[in-house]
mmCIF file of C-alpha atoms in Angstrom:
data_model
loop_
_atom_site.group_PDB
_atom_site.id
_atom_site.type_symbol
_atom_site.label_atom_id
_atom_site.label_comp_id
_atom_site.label_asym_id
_atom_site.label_seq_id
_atom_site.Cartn_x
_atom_site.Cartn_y
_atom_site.Cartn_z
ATOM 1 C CA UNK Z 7 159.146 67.334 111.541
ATOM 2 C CA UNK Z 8 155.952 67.085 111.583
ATOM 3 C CA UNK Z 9 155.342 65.466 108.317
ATOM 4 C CA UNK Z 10 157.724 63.184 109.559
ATOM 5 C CA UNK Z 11 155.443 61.775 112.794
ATOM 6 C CA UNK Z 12 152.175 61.710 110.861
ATOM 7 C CA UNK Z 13 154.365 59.071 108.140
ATOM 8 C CA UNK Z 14 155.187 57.343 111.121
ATOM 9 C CA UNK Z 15 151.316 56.699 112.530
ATOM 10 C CA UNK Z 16 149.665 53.638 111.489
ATOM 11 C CA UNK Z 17 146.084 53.809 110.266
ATOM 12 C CA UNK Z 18 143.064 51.936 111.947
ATOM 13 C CA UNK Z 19 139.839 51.348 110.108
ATOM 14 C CA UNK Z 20 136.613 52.998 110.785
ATOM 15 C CA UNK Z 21 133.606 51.547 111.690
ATOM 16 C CA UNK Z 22 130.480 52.225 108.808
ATOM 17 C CA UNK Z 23 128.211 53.709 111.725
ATOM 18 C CA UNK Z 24 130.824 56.161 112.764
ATOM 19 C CA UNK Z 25 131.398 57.380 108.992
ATOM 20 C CA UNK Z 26 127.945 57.976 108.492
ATOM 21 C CA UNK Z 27 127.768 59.296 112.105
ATOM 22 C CA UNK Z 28 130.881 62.071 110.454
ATOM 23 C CA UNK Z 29 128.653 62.844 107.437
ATOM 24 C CA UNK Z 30 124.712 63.494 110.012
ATOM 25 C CA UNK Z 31 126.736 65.723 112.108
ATOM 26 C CA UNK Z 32 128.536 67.544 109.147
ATOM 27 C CA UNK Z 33 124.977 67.777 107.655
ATOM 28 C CA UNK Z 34 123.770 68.879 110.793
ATOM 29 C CA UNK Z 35 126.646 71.793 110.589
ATOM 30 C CA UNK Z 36 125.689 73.034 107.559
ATOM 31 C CA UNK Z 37 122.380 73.074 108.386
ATOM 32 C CA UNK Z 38 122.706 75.308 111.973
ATOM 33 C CA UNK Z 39 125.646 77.792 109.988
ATOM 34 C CA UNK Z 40 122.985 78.662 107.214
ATOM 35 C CA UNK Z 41 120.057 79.336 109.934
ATOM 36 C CA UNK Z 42 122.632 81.493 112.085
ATOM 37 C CA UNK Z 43 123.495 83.125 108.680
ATOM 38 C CA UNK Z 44 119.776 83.725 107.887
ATOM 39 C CA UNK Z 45 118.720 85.148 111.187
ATOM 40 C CA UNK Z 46 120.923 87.903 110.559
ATOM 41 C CA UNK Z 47 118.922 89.109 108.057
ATOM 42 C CA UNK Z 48 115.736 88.979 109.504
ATOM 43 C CA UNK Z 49 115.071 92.078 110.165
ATOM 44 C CA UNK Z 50 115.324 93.015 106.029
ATOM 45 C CA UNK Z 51 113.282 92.637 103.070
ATOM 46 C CA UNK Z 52 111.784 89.245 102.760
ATOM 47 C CA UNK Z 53 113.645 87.793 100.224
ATOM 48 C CA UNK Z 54 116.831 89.479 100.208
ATOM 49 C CA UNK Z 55 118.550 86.661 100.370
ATOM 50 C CA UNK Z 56 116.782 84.919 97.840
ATOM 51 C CA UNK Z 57 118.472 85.375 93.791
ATOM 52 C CA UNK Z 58 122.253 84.903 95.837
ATOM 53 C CA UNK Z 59 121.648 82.601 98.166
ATOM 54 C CA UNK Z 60 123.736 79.969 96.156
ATOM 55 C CA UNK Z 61 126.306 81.585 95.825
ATOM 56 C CA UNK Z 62 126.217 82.410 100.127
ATOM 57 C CA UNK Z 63 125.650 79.024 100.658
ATOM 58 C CA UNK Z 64 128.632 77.912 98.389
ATOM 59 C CA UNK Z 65 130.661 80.980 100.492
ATOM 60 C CA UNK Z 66 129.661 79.552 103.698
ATOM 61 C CA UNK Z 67 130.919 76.133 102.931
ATOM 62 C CA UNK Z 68 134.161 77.446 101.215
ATOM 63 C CA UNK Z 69 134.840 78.844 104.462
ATOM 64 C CA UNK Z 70 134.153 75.604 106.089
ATOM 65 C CA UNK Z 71 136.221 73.640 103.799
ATOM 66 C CA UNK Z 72 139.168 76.449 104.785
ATOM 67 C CA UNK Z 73 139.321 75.564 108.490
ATOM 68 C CA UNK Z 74 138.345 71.991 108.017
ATOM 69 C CA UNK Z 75 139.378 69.903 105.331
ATOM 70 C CA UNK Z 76 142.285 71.938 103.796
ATOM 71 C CA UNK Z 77 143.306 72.664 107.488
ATOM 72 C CA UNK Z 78 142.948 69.293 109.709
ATOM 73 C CA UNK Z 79 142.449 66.870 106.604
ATOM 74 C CA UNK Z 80 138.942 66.597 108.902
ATOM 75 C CA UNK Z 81 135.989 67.571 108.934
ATOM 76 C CA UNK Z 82 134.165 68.654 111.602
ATOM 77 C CA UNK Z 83 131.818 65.509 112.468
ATOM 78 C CA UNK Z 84 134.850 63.369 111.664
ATOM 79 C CA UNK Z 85 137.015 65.631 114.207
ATOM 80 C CA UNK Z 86 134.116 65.005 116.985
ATOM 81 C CA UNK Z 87 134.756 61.446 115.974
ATOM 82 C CA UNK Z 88 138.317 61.132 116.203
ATOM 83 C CA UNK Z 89 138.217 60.147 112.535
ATOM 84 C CA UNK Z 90 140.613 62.226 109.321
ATOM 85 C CA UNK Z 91 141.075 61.463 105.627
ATOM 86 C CA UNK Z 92 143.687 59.328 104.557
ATOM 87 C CA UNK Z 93 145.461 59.405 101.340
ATOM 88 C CA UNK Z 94 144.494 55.862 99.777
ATOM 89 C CA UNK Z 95 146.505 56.252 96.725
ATOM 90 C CA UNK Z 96 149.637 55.758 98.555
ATOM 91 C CA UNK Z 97 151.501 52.453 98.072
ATOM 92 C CA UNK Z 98 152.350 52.735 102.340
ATOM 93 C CA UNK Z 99 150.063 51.394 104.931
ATOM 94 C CA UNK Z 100 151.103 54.293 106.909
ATOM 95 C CA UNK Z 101 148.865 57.228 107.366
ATOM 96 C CA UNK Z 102 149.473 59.831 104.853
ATOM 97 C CA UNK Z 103 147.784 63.344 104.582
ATOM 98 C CA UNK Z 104 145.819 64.625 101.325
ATOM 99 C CA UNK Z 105 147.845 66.197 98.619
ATOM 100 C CA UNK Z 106 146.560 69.666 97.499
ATOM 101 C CA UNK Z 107 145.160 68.273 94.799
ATOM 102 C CA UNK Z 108 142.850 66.188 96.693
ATOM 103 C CA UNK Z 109 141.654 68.709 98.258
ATOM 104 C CA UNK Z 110 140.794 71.153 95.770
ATOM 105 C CA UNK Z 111 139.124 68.587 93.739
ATOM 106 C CA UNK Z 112 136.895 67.901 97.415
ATOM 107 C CA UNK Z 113 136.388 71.347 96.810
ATOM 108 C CA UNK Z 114 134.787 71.294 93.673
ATOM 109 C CA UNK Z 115 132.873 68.113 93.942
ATOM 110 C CA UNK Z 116 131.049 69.177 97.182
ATOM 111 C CA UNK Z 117 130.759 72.829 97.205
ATOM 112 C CA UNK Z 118 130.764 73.266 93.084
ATOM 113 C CA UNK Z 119 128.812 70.710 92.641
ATOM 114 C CA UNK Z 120 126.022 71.772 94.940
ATOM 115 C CA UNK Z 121 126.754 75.282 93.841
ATOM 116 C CA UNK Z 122 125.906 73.927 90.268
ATOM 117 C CA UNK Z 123 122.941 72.413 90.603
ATOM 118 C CA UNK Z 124 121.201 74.983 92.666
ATOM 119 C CA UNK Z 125 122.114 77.328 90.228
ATOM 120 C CA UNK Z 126 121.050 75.715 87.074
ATOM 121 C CA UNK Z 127 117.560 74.607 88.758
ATOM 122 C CA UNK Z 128 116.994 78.398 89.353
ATOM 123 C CA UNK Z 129 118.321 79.447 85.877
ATOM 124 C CA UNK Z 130 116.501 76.706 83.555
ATOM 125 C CA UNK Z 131 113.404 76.397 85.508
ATOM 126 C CA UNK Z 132 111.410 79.358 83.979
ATOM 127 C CA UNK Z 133 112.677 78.884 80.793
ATOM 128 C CA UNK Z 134 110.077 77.689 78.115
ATOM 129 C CA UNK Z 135 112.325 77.874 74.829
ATOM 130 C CA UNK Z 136 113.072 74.174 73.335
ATOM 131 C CA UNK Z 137 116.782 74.514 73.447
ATOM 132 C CA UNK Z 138 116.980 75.065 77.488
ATOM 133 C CA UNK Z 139 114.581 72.669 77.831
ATOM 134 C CA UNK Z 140 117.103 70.186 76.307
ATOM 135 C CA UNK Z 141 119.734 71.685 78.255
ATOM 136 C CA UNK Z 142 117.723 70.895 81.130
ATOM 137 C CA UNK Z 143 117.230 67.775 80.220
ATOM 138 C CA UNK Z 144 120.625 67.007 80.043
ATOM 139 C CA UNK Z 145 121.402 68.358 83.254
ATOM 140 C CA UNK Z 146 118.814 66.350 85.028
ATOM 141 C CA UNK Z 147 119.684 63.197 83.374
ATOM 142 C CA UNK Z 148 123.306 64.165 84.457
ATOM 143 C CA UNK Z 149 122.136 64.667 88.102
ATOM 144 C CA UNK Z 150 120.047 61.354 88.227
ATOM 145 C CA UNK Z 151 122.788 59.375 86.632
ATOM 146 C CA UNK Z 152 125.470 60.648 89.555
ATOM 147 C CA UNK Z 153 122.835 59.687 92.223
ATOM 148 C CA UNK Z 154 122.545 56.017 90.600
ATOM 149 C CA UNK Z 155 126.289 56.139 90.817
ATOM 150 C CA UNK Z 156 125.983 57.177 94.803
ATOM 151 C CA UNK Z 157 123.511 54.117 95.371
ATOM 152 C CA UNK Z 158 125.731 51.894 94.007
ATOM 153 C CA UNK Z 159 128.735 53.254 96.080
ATOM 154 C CA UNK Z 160 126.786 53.170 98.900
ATOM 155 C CA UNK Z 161 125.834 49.519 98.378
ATOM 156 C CA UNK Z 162 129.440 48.718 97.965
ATOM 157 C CA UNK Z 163 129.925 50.813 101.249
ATOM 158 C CA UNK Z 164 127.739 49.003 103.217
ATOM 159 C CA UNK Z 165 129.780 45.539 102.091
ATOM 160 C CA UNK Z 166 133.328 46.813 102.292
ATOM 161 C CA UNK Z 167 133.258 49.367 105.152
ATOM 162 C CA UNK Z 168 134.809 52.021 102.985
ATOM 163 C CA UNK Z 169 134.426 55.090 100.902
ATOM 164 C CA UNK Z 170 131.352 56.412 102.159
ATOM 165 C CA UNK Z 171 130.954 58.679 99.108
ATOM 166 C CA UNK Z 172 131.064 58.935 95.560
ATOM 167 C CA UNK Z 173 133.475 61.440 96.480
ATOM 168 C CA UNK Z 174 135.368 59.542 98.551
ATOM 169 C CA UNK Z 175 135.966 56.816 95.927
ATOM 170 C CA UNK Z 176 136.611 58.787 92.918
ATOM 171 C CA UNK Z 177 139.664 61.116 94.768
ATOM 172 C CA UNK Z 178 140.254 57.731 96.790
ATOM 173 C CA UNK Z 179 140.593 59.096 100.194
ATOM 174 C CA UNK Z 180 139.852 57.165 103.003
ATOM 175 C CA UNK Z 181 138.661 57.903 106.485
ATOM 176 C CA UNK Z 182 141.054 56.253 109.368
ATOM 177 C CA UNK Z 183 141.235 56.842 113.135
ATOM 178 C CA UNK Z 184 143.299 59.748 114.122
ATOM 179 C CA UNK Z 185 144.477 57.619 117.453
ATOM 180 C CA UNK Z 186 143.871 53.829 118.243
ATOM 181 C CA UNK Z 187 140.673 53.282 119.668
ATOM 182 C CA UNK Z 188 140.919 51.869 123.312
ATOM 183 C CA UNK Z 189 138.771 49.637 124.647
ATOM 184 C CA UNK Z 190 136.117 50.495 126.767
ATOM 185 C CA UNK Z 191 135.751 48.417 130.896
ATOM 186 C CA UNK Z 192 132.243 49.388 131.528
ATOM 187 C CA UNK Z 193 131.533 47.404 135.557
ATOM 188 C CA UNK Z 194 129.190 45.150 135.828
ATOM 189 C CA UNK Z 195 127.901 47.370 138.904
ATOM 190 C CA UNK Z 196 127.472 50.147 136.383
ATOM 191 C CA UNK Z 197 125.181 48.070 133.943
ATOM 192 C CA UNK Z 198 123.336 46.669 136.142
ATOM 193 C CA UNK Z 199 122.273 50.045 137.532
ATOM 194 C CA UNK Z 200 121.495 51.073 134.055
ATOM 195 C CA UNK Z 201 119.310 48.236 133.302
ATOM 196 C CA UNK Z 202 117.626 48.887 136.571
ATOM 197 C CA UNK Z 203 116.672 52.434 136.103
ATOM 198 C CA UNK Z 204 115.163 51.704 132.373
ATOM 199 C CA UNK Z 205 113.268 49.026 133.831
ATOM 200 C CA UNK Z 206 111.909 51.358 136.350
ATOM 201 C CA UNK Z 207 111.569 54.279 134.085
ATOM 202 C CA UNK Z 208 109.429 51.996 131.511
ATOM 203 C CA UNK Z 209 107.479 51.163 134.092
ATOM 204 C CA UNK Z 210 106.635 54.472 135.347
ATOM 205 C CA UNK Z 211 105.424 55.628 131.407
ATOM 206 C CA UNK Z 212 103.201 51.894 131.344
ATOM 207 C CA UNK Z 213 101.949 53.183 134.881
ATOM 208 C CA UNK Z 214 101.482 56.403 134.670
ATOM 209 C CA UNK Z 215 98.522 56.930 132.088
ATOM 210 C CA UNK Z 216 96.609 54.079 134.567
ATOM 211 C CA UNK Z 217 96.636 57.219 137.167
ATOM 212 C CA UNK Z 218 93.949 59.343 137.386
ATOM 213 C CA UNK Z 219 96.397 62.405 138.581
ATOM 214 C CA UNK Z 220 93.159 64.751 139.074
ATOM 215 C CA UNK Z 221 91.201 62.571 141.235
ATOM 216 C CA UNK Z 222 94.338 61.683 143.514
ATOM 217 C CA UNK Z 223 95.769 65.753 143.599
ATOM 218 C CA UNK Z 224 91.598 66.405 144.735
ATOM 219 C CA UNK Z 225 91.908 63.409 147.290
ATOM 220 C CA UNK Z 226 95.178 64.874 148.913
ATOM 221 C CA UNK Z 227 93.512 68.517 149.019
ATOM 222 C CA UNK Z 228 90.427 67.103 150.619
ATOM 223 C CA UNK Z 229 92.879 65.612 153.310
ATOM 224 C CA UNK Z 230 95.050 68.235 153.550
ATOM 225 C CA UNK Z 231 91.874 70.778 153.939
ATOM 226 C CA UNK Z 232 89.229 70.999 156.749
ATOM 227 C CA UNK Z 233 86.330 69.222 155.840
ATOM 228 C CA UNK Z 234 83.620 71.190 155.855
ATOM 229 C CA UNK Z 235 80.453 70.542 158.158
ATOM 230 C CA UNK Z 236 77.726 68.748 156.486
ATOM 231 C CA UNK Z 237 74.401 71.004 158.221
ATOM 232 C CA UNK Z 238 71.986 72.839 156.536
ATOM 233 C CA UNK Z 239 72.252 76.588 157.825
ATOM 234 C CA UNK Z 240 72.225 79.497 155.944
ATOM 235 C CA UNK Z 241 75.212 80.179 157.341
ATOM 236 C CA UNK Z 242 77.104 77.485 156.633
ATOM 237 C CA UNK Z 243 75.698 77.898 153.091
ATOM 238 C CA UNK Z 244 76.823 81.294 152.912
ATOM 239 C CA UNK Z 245 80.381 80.569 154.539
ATOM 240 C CA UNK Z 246 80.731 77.727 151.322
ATOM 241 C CA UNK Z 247 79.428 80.497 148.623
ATOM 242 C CA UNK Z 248 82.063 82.601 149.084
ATOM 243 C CA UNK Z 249 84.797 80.404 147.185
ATOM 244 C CA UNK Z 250 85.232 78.073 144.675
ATOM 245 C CA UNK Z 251 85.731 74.423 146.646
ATOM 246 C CA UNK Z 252 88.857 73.871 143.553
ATOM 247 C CA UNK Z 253 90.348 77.027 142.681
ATOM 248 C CA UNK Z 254 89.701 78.748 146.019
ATOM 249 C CA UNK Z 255 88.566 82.239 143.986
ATOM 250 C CA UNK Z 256 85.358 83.520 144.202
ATOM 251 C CA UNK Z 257 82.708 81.581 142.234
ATOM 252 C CA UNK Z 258 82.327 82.571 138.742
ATOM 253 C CA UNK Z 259 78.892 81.523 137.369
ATOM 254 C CA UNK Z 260 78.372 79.239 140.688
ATOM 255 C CA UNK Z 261 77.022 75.686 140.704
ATOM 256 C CA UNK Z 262 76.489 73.011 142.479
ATOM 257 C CA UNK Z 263 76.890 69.185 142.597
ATOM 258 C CA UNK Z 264 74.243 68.394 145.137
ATOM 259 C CA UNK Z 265 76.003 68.923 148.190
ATOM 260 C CA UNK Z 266 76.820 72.717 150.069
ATOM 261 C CA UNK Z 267 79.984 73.595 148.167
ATOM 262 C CA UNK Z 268 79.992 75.710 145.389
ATOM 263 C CA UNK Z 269 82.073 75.691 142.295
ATOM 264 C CA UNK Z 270 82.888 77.954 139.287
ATOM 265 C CA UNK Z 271 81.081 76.509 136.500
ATOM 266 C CA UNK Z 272 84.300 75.941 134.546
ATOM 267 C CA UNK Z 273 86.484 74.220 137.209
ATOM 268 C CA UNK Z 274 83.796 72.095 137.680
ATOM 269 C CA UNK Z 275 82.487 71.138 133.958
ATOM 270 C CA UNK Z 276 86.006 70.335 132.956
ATOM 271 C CA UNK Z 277 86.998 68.121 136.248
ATOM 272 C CA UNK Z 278 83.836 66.309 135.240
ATOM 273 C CA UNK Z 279 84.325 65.821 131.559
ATOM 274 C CA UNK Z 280 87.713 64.640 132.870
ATOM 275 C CA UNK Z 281 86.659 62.141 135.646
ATOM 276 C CA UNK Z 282 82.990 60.581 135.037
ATOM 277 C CA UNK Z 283 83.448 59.489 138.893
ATOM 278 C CA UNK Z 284 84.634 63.369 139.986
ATOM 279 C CA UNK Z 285 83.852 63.747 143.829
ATOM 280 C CA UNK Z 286 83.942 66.924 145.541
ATOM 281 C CA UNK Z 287 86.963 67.530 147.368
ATOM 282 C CA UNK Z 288 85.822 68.754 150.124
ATOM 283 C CA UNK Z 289 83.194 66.109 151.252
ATOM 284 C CA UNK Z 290 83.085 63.488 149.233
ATOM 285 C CA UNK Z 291 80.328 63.404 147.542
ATOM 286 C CA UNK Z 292 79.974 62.158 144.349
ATOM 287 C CA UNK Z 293 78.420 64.646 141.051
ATOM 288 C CA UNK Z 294 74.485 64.118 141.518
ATOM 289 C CA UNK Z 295 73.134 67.020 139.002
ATOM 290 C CA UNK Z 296 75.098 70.056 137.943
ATOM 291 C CA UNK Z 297 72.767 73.027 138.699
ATOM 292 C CA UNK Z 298 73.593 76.464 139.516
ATOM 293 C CA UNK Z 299 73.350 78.232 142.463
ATOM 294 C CA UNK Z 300 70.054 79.385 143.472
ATOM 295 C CA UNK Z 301 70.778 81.643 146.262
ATOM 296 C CA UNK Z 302 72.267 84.978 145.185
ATOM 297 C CA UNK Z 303 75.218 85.685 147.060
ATOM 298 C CA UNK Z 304 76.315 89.238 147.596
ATOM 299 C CA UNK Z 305 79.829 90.799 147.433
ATOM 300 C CA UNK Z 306 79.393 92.677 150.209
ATOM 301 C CA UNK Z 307 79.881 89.459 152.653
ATOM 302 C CA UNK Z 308 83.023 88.757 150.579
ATOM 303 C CA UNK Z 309 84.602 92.275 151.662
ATOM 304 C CA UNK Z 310 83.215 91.416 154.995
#
């Protein structure tokens, strides 16, 4: 019965972007099931992993392959896509699933295939006798002749809109639309929104480097906060000693800018590196020398 309604559903071509959308996400797969895999074994040997990992990496993607392709007729970035294979060696236009065939020779194109050439890099790569060198020789000619091959598909790919891969080609499967695509009524009111907000964000990142976000935060505090009274007594002086006029601690290593605040040398070196035109927050007044504190203030009026 059911072999019956997937004869009767027509096929639907795929857009190029959305096939190579289906293989970046399967890619993207592989690449967050082997680092899952990995972690596991972090807390062994360094290199445990290491003289099998081809052969995990080749179990890992049987596995996917299982619940995928041989499953769905899918894979997974093609299943977020609404996209499956097609049989293309069929004489109907109608969709038909791959044959078991097809699918065990995906099997051993993608997994094998990667399988092999991991494996004979790590096999013929410390050998120095002459007759693995020629086998190696052979092996990387054969690997550089298939990746001509794949530029060439993928040149045709790009012109015809199908068969993404060599692999494709060769078993000729084809990737199709599981279920029409509908078209998409986007409102006018909706764009236009859109376009607003990016406007208005992209102005924000021009503007934003043009604001000098110290200066302003210092000019708020300084309005927020009493300002302090400008006279000369020693008590006044020592009221202003006991905290830093930007971090509010007690001064460590306290200086001065010319007026009757006092600042940790830190919070004020670095504001002024920052801002050239740094005033104190507080009064107002603008860096006239940077000299420390003469008057030694004691830690007993602090307590106090």
């Amino acid at each position: 019965m059911a072999s019956s309604i997937g004869n009767e559903k027509s096929v639907n071509p795929v857009l190029r972007i959305s096939q190579l959308d289906a293989l970046e996400l399967n890619k993207a797969l592989e690449q967050l099931v082997w680092s899952q895999f990995t972690s596991c074994f972090h807390g062994f040997k360094p290199g445990v992993l290491a003289h099998i990992e081809p052969e995990v990496k080749a179990f890992l993607w049987l596995l996917l392959w299982r619940f995928t392709i041989y499953s769905k007729n899918a894979t997974v970035g093609q299943a977020i896509l609404n996209i499956q294979y097609k049989n293309n060696l069929s004489q109907t236009e109608k969709y038909q699933p791959l044959s078991k065939h097809q699918k065990l020779w995906y099997l051993i194109f993608t997994v094998g295939g990667r399988w092999l050439e991991e494996r004979c890099y790590d096999l013929f790569s410390n050998r120095q006798l002459q007759s693995f060198c020629k086998i190696r020789h052979y092996i990387n000619f054969g690997a550089g002749l298939l990746k001509l091959c794949g530029l060439v598909n993928f040149l045709i790919f790009l012109q015809k809109g199908t068969f993404a891969t060599l692999t494709e080609r060769v078993l000729g499967i084809r990737s199709v639309f599981c279920k029409p695509q509908s078209v998409r009524q986007v409102g006018f009111e909706y764009m236009n929104r859109e376009l607003l907000w990016h406007g208005f964000a992209e102005f924000l990142i021009y503007l934003l480097p043009l604001i000098n976000v110290q200066k302003l935060k210092l000019r708020i505090s300084s309005w927020c906060l009493p300002i302090a009274s400008l006279s000369n007594s020693e008590n006044t002086l020592a009221t202003c000693c006991k905290e830093c006029s930007l971090c509010g601690e007690w001064p460590t290593m306290p200086h001065t800018i010319g007026c009757l605040h006092v600042f940790c040398y830190y919070c004020i070196k670095s504001n002024y590196l920052f801002d050239m035109y740094f005033t104190c927050p507080k009064c107002g007044s603008e860096v006239h020398s940077l000299q420390p504190l003469k008057h030694k203030i004691e830690m007993t009026e602090f307590h106090v």
